[in-house]
CSV table of C-alpha atoms in Angstrom, one decimal:
chain,number,residue,atom,x,y,z
A,1,UNK,CA,49.1,46.5,18.7
A,2,UNK,CA,47.3,44.1,21.1
A,3,UNK,CA,44.3,42.0,20.0
A,4,UNK,CA,42.1,44.1,22.3
A,5,UNK,CA,43.0,47.4,20.6
A,6,UNK,CA,42.4,45.8,17.2
A,7,UNK,CA,38.9,44.7,18.2
A,8,UNK,CA,38.2,48.1,19.7
A,9,UNK,CA,39.2,49.9,16.5
A,10,UNK,CA,37.0,47.5,14.4
A,11,UNK,CA,34.1,48.2,16.7
A,12,UNK,CA,34.5,52.0,16.5
A,13,UNK,CA,34.5,51.7,12.6
A,14,UNK,CA,31.4,49.5,12.8
A,15,UNK,CA,29.5,51.9,15.1
A,16,UNK,CA,30.6,54.9,13.0
A,17,UNK,CA,29.2,53.3,9.8
A,18,UNK,CA,26.0,52.5,11.7
A,19,UNK,CA,25.7,56.2,12.8
A,20,UNK,CA,26.4,57.4,9.2
A,21,UNK,CA,23.8,55.0,7.8
A,22,UNK,CA,21.3,56.3,10.4
A,23,UNK,CA,22.0,59.9,9.4
A,24,UNK,CA,21.4,59.0,5.8
A,25,UNK,CA,18.0,57.7,6.8
A,26,UNK,CA,17.1,60.8,8.7
A,27,UNK,CA,18.2,63.0,5.8
A,28,UNK,CA,16.1,61.0,3.4
A,29,UNK,CA,13.1,61.3,5.8
A,30,UNK,CA,13.6,65.1,6.1
A,31,UNK,CA,13.8,65.5,2.3
A,32,UNK,CA,10.6,63.5,1.9
A,33,UNK,CA,8.9,65.5,4.6
A,34,UNK,CA,10.2,68.8,3.0
A,35,UNK,CA,8.8,67.8,-0.4
A,36,UNK,CA,5.4,66.9,1.2
A,37,UNK,CA,5.4,70.2,3.2
A,38,UNK,CA,6.3,72.2,0.1
A,39,UNK,CA,3.6,70.5,-1.9
A,40,UNK,CA,0.8,71.0,0.6
A,41,UNK,CA,2.0,74.6,1.4
A,42,UNK,CA,1.9,75.4,-2.3
A,43,UNK,CA,-1.6,73.9,-2.8
A,44,UNK,CA,-3.0,75.5,0.3
A,45,UNK,CA,-1.5,78.9,-0.6
A,46,UNK,CA,-3.0,78.8,-4.1
A,47,UNK,CA,-6.3,77.1,-3.2
A,48,UNK,CA,-7.6,78.6,0.0
A,49,UNK,CA,-8.7,81.8,-1.8
A,50,UNK,CA,-11.1,79.7,-4.0
A,51,UNK,CA,-13.2,79.2,-0.8
A,52,UNK,CA,-14.4,82.8,-1.2
A,53,UNK,CA,-16.2,84.4,-4.1
A,54,UNK,CA,-16.9,88.1,-4.8
A,55,UNK,CA,-20.5,89.3,-5.0
A,56,UNK,CA,-21.9,92.7,-6.0
A,57,UNK,CA,-25.0,94.3,-4.3
A,58,UNK,CA,-26.8,95.8,-7.3
A,59,UNK,CA,-30.2,96.9,-8.5
A,60,UNK,CA,-32.2,94.6,-10.8
A,61,UNK,CA,-35.1,96.1,-12.7
A,62,UNK,CA,-37.3,93.6,-14.5
A,63,UNK,CA,-39.1,95.0,-17.6
A,64,UNK,CA,-40.4,93.4,-20.8
A,65,UNK,CA,-37.2,94.5,-22.6
A,66,UNK,CA,-35.2,92.2,-20.2
A,67,UNK,CA,-36.7,89.2,-21.9
A,68,UNK,CA,-35.1,90.3,-25.2
A,69,UNK,CA,-31.8,91.6,-23.7
A,70,UNK,CA,-31.1,90.7,-20.0
A,71,UNK,CA,-28.5,93.4,-19.8
A,72,UNK,CA,-31.2,96.0,-19.4
A,73,UNK,CA,-31.9,94.6,-15.9
A,74,UNK,CA,-28.7,95.9,-14.4
A,75,UNK,CA,-27.4,99.5,-14.1
A,76,UNK,CA,-25.0,100.3,-16.9
A,77,UNK,CA,-22.1,100.9,-14.5
A,78,UNK,CA,-22.6,97.5,-12.8
A,79,UNK,CA,-23.4,95.4,-15.8
A,80,UNK,CA,-19.8,94.7,-16.8
A,81,UNK,CA,-18.8,93.4,-13.4
A,82,UNK,CA,-21.7,91.0,-13.0
A,83,UNK,CA,-21.1,87.3,-13.9
A,84,UNK,CA,-22.4,86.3,-17.3
A,85,UNK,CA,-24.2,83.5,-15.6
A,86,UNK,CA,-26.4,85.9,-13.6
A,87,UNK,CA,-27.4,87.6,-16.8
A,88,UNK,CA,-28.1,84.4,-18.7
A,89,UNK,CA,-30.4,83.1,-15.9
A,90,UNK,CA,-32.6,86.2,-15.7
A,91,UNK,CA,-35.0,85.3,-18.5
A,92,UNK,CA,-35.6,81.8,-17.0
A,93,UNK,CA,-36.2,83.3,-13.6
A,94,UNK,CA,-38.7,85.7,-15.1
A,95,UNK,CA,-40.5,82.9,-16.8
A,96,UNK,CA,-40.6,80.8,-13.6
A,97,UNK,CA,-41.9,83.8,-11.5
A,98,UNK,CA,-44.3,86.1,-13.5
A,99,UNK,CA,-44.7,88.3,-10.4
A,100,UNK,CA,-41.2,89.7,-11.0
A,101,UNK,CA,-42.3,91.7,-14.1
A,102,UNK,CA,-42.1,95.5,-13.7
A,103,UNK,CA,-40.4,95.3,-10.3
A,104,UNK,CA,-37.2,96.7,-9.0
A,105,UNK,CA,-35.2,95.0,-6.2
A,106,UNK,CA,-31.6,94.9,-4.9
A,107,UNK,CA,-29.7,91.7,-4.5
A,108,UNK,CA,-26.2,90.2,-4.0
A,109,UNK,CA,-25.2,88.7,-7.4
A,110,UNK,CA,-22.1,86.8,-8.3
A,111,UNK,CA,-19.3,89.1,-9.7
A,112,UNK,CA,-17.2,88.4,-12.7
A,113,UNK,CA,-14.0,86.4,-12.1
A,114,UNK,CA,-11.8,89.5,-12.9
A,115,UNK,CA,-13.5,91.4,-10.1
A,116,UNK,CA,-13.0,88.4,-7.8
A,117,UNK,CA,-9.3,88.1,-8.6
A,118,UNK,CA,-8.8,91.9,-8.1
A,119,UNK,CA,-10.5,91.8,-4.6
A,120,UNK,CA,-8.2,88.9,-3.7
A,121,UNK,CA,-5.2,90.9,-4.6
A,122,UNK,CA,-4.3,88.7,-7.6
A,123,UNK,CA,-3.5,89.8,-11.2
A,124,UNK,CA,-6.6,91.0,-13.0
A,125,UNK,CA,-7.4,92.2,-16.5
A,126,UNK,CA,-9.5,95.1,-15.2
A,127,UNK,CA,-8.6,98.5,-16.5
A,128,UNK,CA,-7.5,101.2,-14.0
A,129,UNK,CA,-10.9,103.0,-14.3
A,130,UNK,CA,-12.6,99.7,-13.5
A,131,UNK,CA,-10.4,99.1,-10.5
A,132,UNK,CA,-11.3,102.6,-9.2
A,133,UNK,CA,-15.0,101.8,-9.6
A,134,UNK,CA,-14.6,98.5,-7.7
A,135,UNK,CA,-12.7,100.3,-4.9
A,136,UNK,CA,-15.6,102.7,-4.7
A,137,UNK,CA,-18.1,99.9,-4.4
A,138,UNK,CA,-15.9,98.3,-1.8
A,139,UNK,CA,-15.9,101.5,0.3
A,140,UNK,CA,-19.7,101.6,0.0
A,141,UNK,CA,-19.9,98.0,1.1
A,142,UNK,CA,-21.5,97.0,-2.2
A,143,UNK,CA,-18.9,94.4,-3.2
A,144,UNK,CA,-17.7,91.7,-0.8
A,145,UNK,CA,-16.1,88.2,-0.6
A,146,UNK,CA,-18.5,85.5,0.6
A,147,UNK,CA,-17.9,81.9,1.4
A,148,UNK,CA,-18.0,80.0,-2.0
A,149,UNK,CA,-20.7,77.4,-1.5
A,150,UNK,CA,-21.0,77.2,-5.2
A,151,UNK,CA,-17.6,75.4,-5.4
A,152,UNK,CA,-19.3,72.4,-3.8
A,153,UNK,CA,-22.9,72.7,-5.1
A,154,UNK,CA,-22.2,73.7,-8.8
A,155,UNK,CA,-21.1,71.6,-11.7
A,156,UNK,CA,-18.3,72.5,-14.1
A,157,UNK,CA,-18.5,75.7,-16.1
A,158,UNK,CA,-16.5,77.8,-18.6
A,159,UNK,CA,-17.0,80.7,-16.2
A,160,UNK,CA,-14.6,80.2,-13.3
A,161,UNK,CA,-16.7,82.3,-10.8
A,162,UNK,CA,-19.4,79.6,-10.9
A,163,UNK,CA,-17.4,76.5,-11.6
A,164,UNK,CA,-17.8,73.7,-9.0
A,165,UNK,CA,-17.0,70.1,-8.3
A,166,UNK,CA,-20.5,68.7,-7.7
A,167,UNK,CA,-20.8,66.8,-11.0
A,168,UNK,CA,-17.3,65.4,-10.7
A,169,UNK,CA,-17.9,64.3,-7.1
A,170,UNK,CA,-21.1,62.5,-8.1
A,171,UNK,CA,-19.3,61.0,-11.1
A,172,UNK,CA,-16.5,59.8,-8.9
A,173,UNK,CA,-19.0,58.2,-6.4
A,174,UNK,CA,-20.8,56.4,-9.3
A,175,UNK,CA,-17.5,55.1,-10.7
A,176,UNK,CA,-16.3,53.9,-7.3
A,177,UNK,CA,-19.5,52.0,-6.7
A,178,UNK,CA,-19.0,50.0,-10.0
A,179,UNK,CA,-15.3,49.6,-9.1
A,180,UNK,CA,-16.1,48.0,-5.8
A,181,UNK,CA,-18.8,45.8,-7.2
A,182,UNK,CA,-16.4,44.5,-9.8
A,183,UNK,CA,-13.1,44.2,-8.0
A,184,UNK,CA,-14.0,43.1,-4.4
A,185,UNK,CA,-16.0,39.9,-5.0
A,186,UNK,CA,-13.8,38.7,-7.9
A,187,UNK,CA,-10.6,39.7,-6.1
A,188,UNK,CA,-11.4,37.9,-2.8
A,189,UNK,CA,-12.8,34.8,-4.6
A,190,UNK,CA,-9.6,34.6,-6.7
A,191,UNK,CA,-7.4,34.9,-3.6
A,192,UNK,CA,-9.4,32.2,-1.7
A,193,UNK,CA,-9.2,29.8,-4.7
A,194,UNK,CA,-5.5,30.3,-5.2
A,195,UNK,CA,-4.7,29.8,-1.5
A,196,UNK,CA,-7.2,27.1,-0.5
A,197,UNK,CA,-8.1,25.1,-3.6
A,198,UNK,CA,-5.6,25.5,-6.4
A,199,UNK,CA,-2.9,22.9,-6.6
A,200,UNK,CA,0.8,24.0,-6.7
A,201,UNK,CA,1.5,23.2,-10.4
A,202,UNK,CA,2.9,25.0,-13.4
A,203,UNK,CA,-0.4,26.7,-14.4
A,204,UNK,CA,-1.0,28.0,-10.9
A,205,UNK,CA,2.5,29.5,-10.8
A,206,UNK,CA,1.9,31.1,-14.2
A,207,UNK,CA,-1.3,32.7,-12.9
A,208,UNK,CA,0.4,34.0,-9.8
A,209,UNK,CA,3.3,35.5,-11.7
A,210,UNK,CA,0.9,37.2,-14.1
A,211,UNK,CA,-1.2,38.6,-11.2
A,212,UNK,CA,1.9,40.1,-9.7
A,213,UNK,CA,2.9,41.6,-13.0
A,214,UNK,CA,-0.5,43.1,-13.7
A,215,UNK,CA,-0.2,45.1,-10.5
A,216,UNK,CA,2.8,46.8,-11.9
A,217,UNK,CA,1.4,47.6,-15.4
A,218,UNK,CA,1.0,51.4,-16.1
A,219,UNK,CA,-2.6,52.4,-15.5
A,220,UNK,CA,-3.0,53.8,-19.0
A,221,UNK,CA,-2.7,50.3,-20.4
A,222,UNK,CA,-5.9,49.5,-18.5
A,223,UNK,CA,-7.5,52.4,-20.2
A,224,UNK,CA,-6.7,50.9,-23.6
A,225,UNK,CA,-8.1,47.6,-22.4
A,226,UNK,CA,-11.3,49.2,-21.2
A,227,UNK,CA,-11.6,51.0,-24.6
A,228,UNK,CA,-11.1,47.8,-26.6
A,229,UNK,CA,-13.3,45.5,-24.5
A,230,UNK,CA,-16.0,47.4,-22.7
A,231,UNK,CA,-16.6,50.2,-25.3
A,232,UNK,CA,-15.7,48.7,-28.7
A,233,UNK,CA,-16.8,45.1,-28.0
A,234,UNK,CA,-19.4,45.2,-25.3
A,235,UNK,CA,-20.7,48.7,-26.4
A,236,UNK,CA,-20.8,50.2,-22.9
A,237,UNK,CA,-21.6,53.9,-23.3
A,238,UNK,CA,-18.5,56.0,-23.7
A,239,UNK,CA,-17.7,58.4,-20.9
A,240,UNK,CA,-20.2,56.7,-18.6
A,241,UNK,CA,-19.6,55.7,-15.0
A,242,UNK,CA,-20.2,52.1,-16.0
A,243,UNK,CA,-17.2,52.2,-18.5
A,244,UNK,CA,-15.0,54.0,-15.9
A,245,UNK,CA,-15.9,51.7,-13.1
A,246,UNK,CA,-15.3,48.5,-15.1
A,247,UNK,CA,-12.0,49.8,-16.2
A,248,UNK,CA,-10.8,50.8,-12.7
A,249,UNK,CA,-12.3,47.6,-11.3
A,250,UNK,CA,-10.0,45.5,-13.6
A,251,UNK,CA,-7.1,47.7,-12.7
A,252,UNK,CA,-7.8,47.3,-9.0
A,253,UNK,CA,-8.1,43.5,-9.2
A,254,UNK,CA,-4.4,42.5,-8.8
A,255,UNK,CA,-4.0,44.8,-5.8
A,256,UNK,CA,-7.0,43.2,-4.0
A,257,UNK,CA,-5.9,39.6,-5.0
A,258,UNK,CA,-2.4,40.2,-3.7
A,259,UNK,CA,-3.5,41.8,-0.4
A,260,UNK,CA,-6.2,39.2,0.2
A,261,UNK,CA,-3.7,36.3,-0.4
A,262,UNK,CA,-1.2,37.9,2.0
A,263,UNK,CA,-4.0,38.3,4.6
A,264,UNK,CA,-5.1,34.6,4.2
A,265,UNK,CA,-1.5,33.4,4.3
A,266,UNK,CA,-0.9,35.2,7.6
A,267,UNK,CA,-3.4,33.0,9.4
A,268,UNK,CA,-1.6,30.2,11.3
A,269,UNK,CA,-2.2,26.7,9.9
A,270,UNK,CA,-3.0,25.5,13.4
A,271,UNK,CA,-6.4,27.3,13.3
A,272,UNK,CA,-7.3,25.5,10.1
A,273,UNK,CA,-6.0,22.2,11.3
A,274,UNK,CA,-8.1,22.5,14.5
A,275,UNK,CA,-11.2,23.3,12.5
A,276,UNK,CA,-10.6,20.2,10.3
A,277,UNK,CA,-9.9,18.2,13.4
A,278,UNK,CA,-13.5,18.8,14.7
A,279,UNK,CA,-14.9,17.7,11.4
A,280,UNK,CA,-15.4,21.1,9.6
A,281,UNK,CA,-15.7,21.1,5.8
A,282,UNK,CA,-13.4,23.3,3.7
A,283,UNK,CA,-16.2,25.7,3.0
A,284,UNK,CA,-16.9,26.0,6.8
A,285,UNK,CA,-13.2,26.5,7.5
A,286,UNK,CA,-13.1,29.3,4.9
A,287,UNK,CA,-16.3,30.9,5.9
A,288,UNK,CA,-16.1,30.7,9.7
A,289,UNK,CA,-12.4,30.9,10.4
A,290,UNK,CA,-10.3,32.1,7.5
A,291,UNK,CA,-12.4,35.0,6.2
A,292,UNK,CA,-13.2,36.6,9.6
A,293,UNK,CA,-9.6,36.5,10.6
A,294,UNK,CA,-8.3,37.8,7.2
A,295,UNK,CA,-10.9,40.6,6.9
A,296,UNK,CA,-8.6,43.3,8.4
A,297,UNK,CA,-5.9,42.6,5.9
A,298,UNK,CA,-8.4,42.3,3.0
A,299,UNK,CA,-10.1,45.6,4.0
A,300,UNK,CA,-6.8,47.4,4.2
A,301,UNK,CA,-5.8,46.3,0.7
A,302,UNK,CA,-9.3,47.1,-0.6
A,303,UNK,CA,-9.3,50.6,0.8
A,304,UNK,CA,-5.7,51.4,-0.4
A,305,UNK,CA,-6.7,50.1,-3.9
A,306,UNK,CA,-9.8,52.2,-3.8
A,307,UNK,CA,-7.8,55.3,-2.8
A,308,UNK,CA,-5.5,54.6,-5.7
A,309,UNK,CA,-8.5,54.3,-8.1
A,310,UNK,CA,-10.0,57.6,-7.0
A,311,UNK,CA,-6.8,59.4,-7.9
A,312,UNK,CA,-6.4,57.7,-11.3
A,313,UNK,CA,-6.7,59.9,-14.4
A,314,UNK,CA,-4.9,58.2,-17.3
A,315,UNK,CA,-7.2,55.2,-17.9
A,316,UNK,CA,-10.3,57.5,-17.7
A,317,UNK,CA,-8.8,59.9,-20.3
A,318,UNK,CA,-8.6,57.0,-22.7
A,319,UNK,CA,-12.3,56.1,-22.3
A,320,UNK,CA,-13.4,59.7,-22.8
A,321,UNK,CA,-14.2,60.8,-19.2
A,322,UNK,CA,-12.3,64.1,-19.6
A,323,UNK,CA,-15.2,65.7,-21.6
A,324,UNK,CA,-16.9,68.9,-20.4
A,325,UNK,CA,-19.9,67.7,-18.4
A,326,UNK,CA,-21.6,70.3,-16.2
A,327,UNK,CA,-24.4,68.2,-14.8
A,328,UNK,CA,-24.2,65.5,-12.2
A,329,UNK,CA,-25.1,62.0,-13.6
A,330,UNK,CA,-28.4,60.4,-12.7
A,331,UNK,CA,-27.6,56.8,-13.9
A,332,UNK,CA,-24.5,54.6,-14.4
A,333,UNK,CA,-24.8,54.8,-18.1
A,334,UNK,CA,-25.0,58.6,-18.4
A,335,UNK,CA,-22.0,60.5,-19.5
A,336,UNK,CA,-20.0,61.9,-16.5
A,337,UNK,CA,-16.6,63.0,-15.4
A,338,UNK,CA,-14.5,62.4,-12.3
A,339,UNK,CA,-12.6,64.7,-10.0
A,340,UNK,CA,-9.1,63.9,-11.3
A,341,UNK,CA,-10.3,64.5,-14.9
A,342,UNK,CA,-11.9,67.8,-13.9
A,343,UNK,CA,-8.6,68.9,-12.2
A,344,UNK,CA,-6.8,68.1,-15.4
A,345,UNK,CA,-9.3,70.2,-17.4
A,346,UNK,CA,-9.0,73.2,-15.1
A,347,UNK,CA,-5.2,73.0,-15.0
A,348,UNK,CA,-5.2,73.4,-18.8
A,349,UNK,CA,-7.7,76.3,-18.8
A,350,UNK,CA,-6.3,79.7,-19.9
A,351,UNK,CA,-8.2,81.8,-17.4
A,352,UNK,CA,-6.1,82.6,-14.3
A,353,UNK,CA,-9.1,82.2,-12.0
A,354,UNK,CA,-9.1,78.5,-12.7
A,355,UNK,CA,-5.7,78.1,-11.0
A,356,UNK,CA,-7.1,78.5,-7.5
A,357,UNK,CA,-10.0,76.2,-8.3
A,358,UNK,CA,-7.5,73.6,-9.5
A,359,UNK,CA,-5.5,73.8,-6.3
A,360,UNK,CA,-8.6,73.6,-4.1
A,361,UNK,CA,-9.9,70.6,-6.1
A,362,UNK,CA,-6.6,68.9,-5.6
A,363,UNK,CA,-6.8,69.5,-1.8
A,364,UNK,CA,-10.3,68.0,-1.8
A,365,UNK,CA,-9.1,64.9,-3.7
A,366,UNK,CA,-6.1,64.5,-1.3
A,367,UNK,CA,-8.3,64.9,1.7
A,368,UNK,CA,-10.6,62.1,0.5
A,369,UNK,CA,-7.5,59.9,-0.2
A,370,UNK,CA,-5.9,60.6,3.1
A,371,UNK,CA,-9.2,59.9,4.9
A,372,UNK,CA,-9.5,56.5,3.2
A,373,UNK,CA,-5.9,55.7,4.1
A,374,UNK,CA,-6.6,56.7,7.7
A,375,UNK,CA,-9.6,54.3,7.7
A,376,UNK,CA,-7.3,51.5,6.4
A,377,UNK,CA,-4.8,52.1,9.2
A,378,UNK,CA,-7.5,52.3,11.8
A,379,UNK,CA,-9.0,49.0,10.6
A,380,UNK,CA,-5.7,47.3,10.6
A,381,UNK,CA,-4.8,48.4,14.1
A,382,UNK,CA,-8.3,47.7,15.5
A,383,UNK,CA,-8.7,44.2,14.2
A,384,UNK,CA,-5.1,43.1,13.9
A,385,UNK,CA,-4.4,39.9,15.9
A,386,UNK,CA,-1.1,38.7,17.2
A,387,UNK,CA,-0.5,35.0,16.8
């Protein structure tokens, strides 16, 4: 065999291996995409129905007996299909509006979750006679599915038909504000010090190694740290946004430090040398040249870290933010919950109607996280400079 044929055979083998390797990559990509598609398809399939809520058009008669037993306000045949929340709120409504007494009116009221599930074609615990009555109401146009605004405007509840994410969303916003205030200034200042001021010695290298290791620590460890330091030592109110924000802020610090250092390192030394050459001080170089040029990378790391923090549950479970809290917080020290913790609570609820609520809440959380990641990509592409 000639030398030319030997080389040709070697090249064919090399190209074949390259093609096989490329096919492996395509298969891996397709499997990942398939998992993602299956997950989103499953969540959308389960969660979209939570965007609608059943309501019953019924007669409400307000008499003095209703103050003692609100059940008297509804016709006996409709009473069992009306949400318990509508019945519980009646005495308060009567006290707020005295003009309602001894009047009869018709109104759309929230239906019980079993009626809601039956109208959506899902398994329901209604008896056959109940189902026939609901079918009759449906033919008469007295029971319908409306857009479920309550999912976004109500707090948590033990009644799935009125449970919403408002309190958890407000709690998440409060926690994220504290997280940003703690992690961003400290993280950027640490990165600047390590890159521009710290000497390359044993202590600096130890700090760098520990920062990198802290970024890989399981998040539940930060929950234990928050419990030990912020709650037990500093006596920060348990289950508060302050405790949650401080804990997530500490957890987010290594990510911001690492991304900020990478952004600062990417700036060509010639820019700093030129600034020093015209007499600029170190502070002027950092403030007028390094930070403006490193901002896209720093912002990208910050937003990705923030998106990670929004989805965290484990550290918040440790500091008690998984409690049942139906009202939105009004201060940073008030007990609150966050969206991932509420998703966890709903996923463990025994009532079937919470399943669709859980799936929709997951979609809301994923939408927020994808939105933040999209902003990070946009910022990186918009302000990225080629050296």
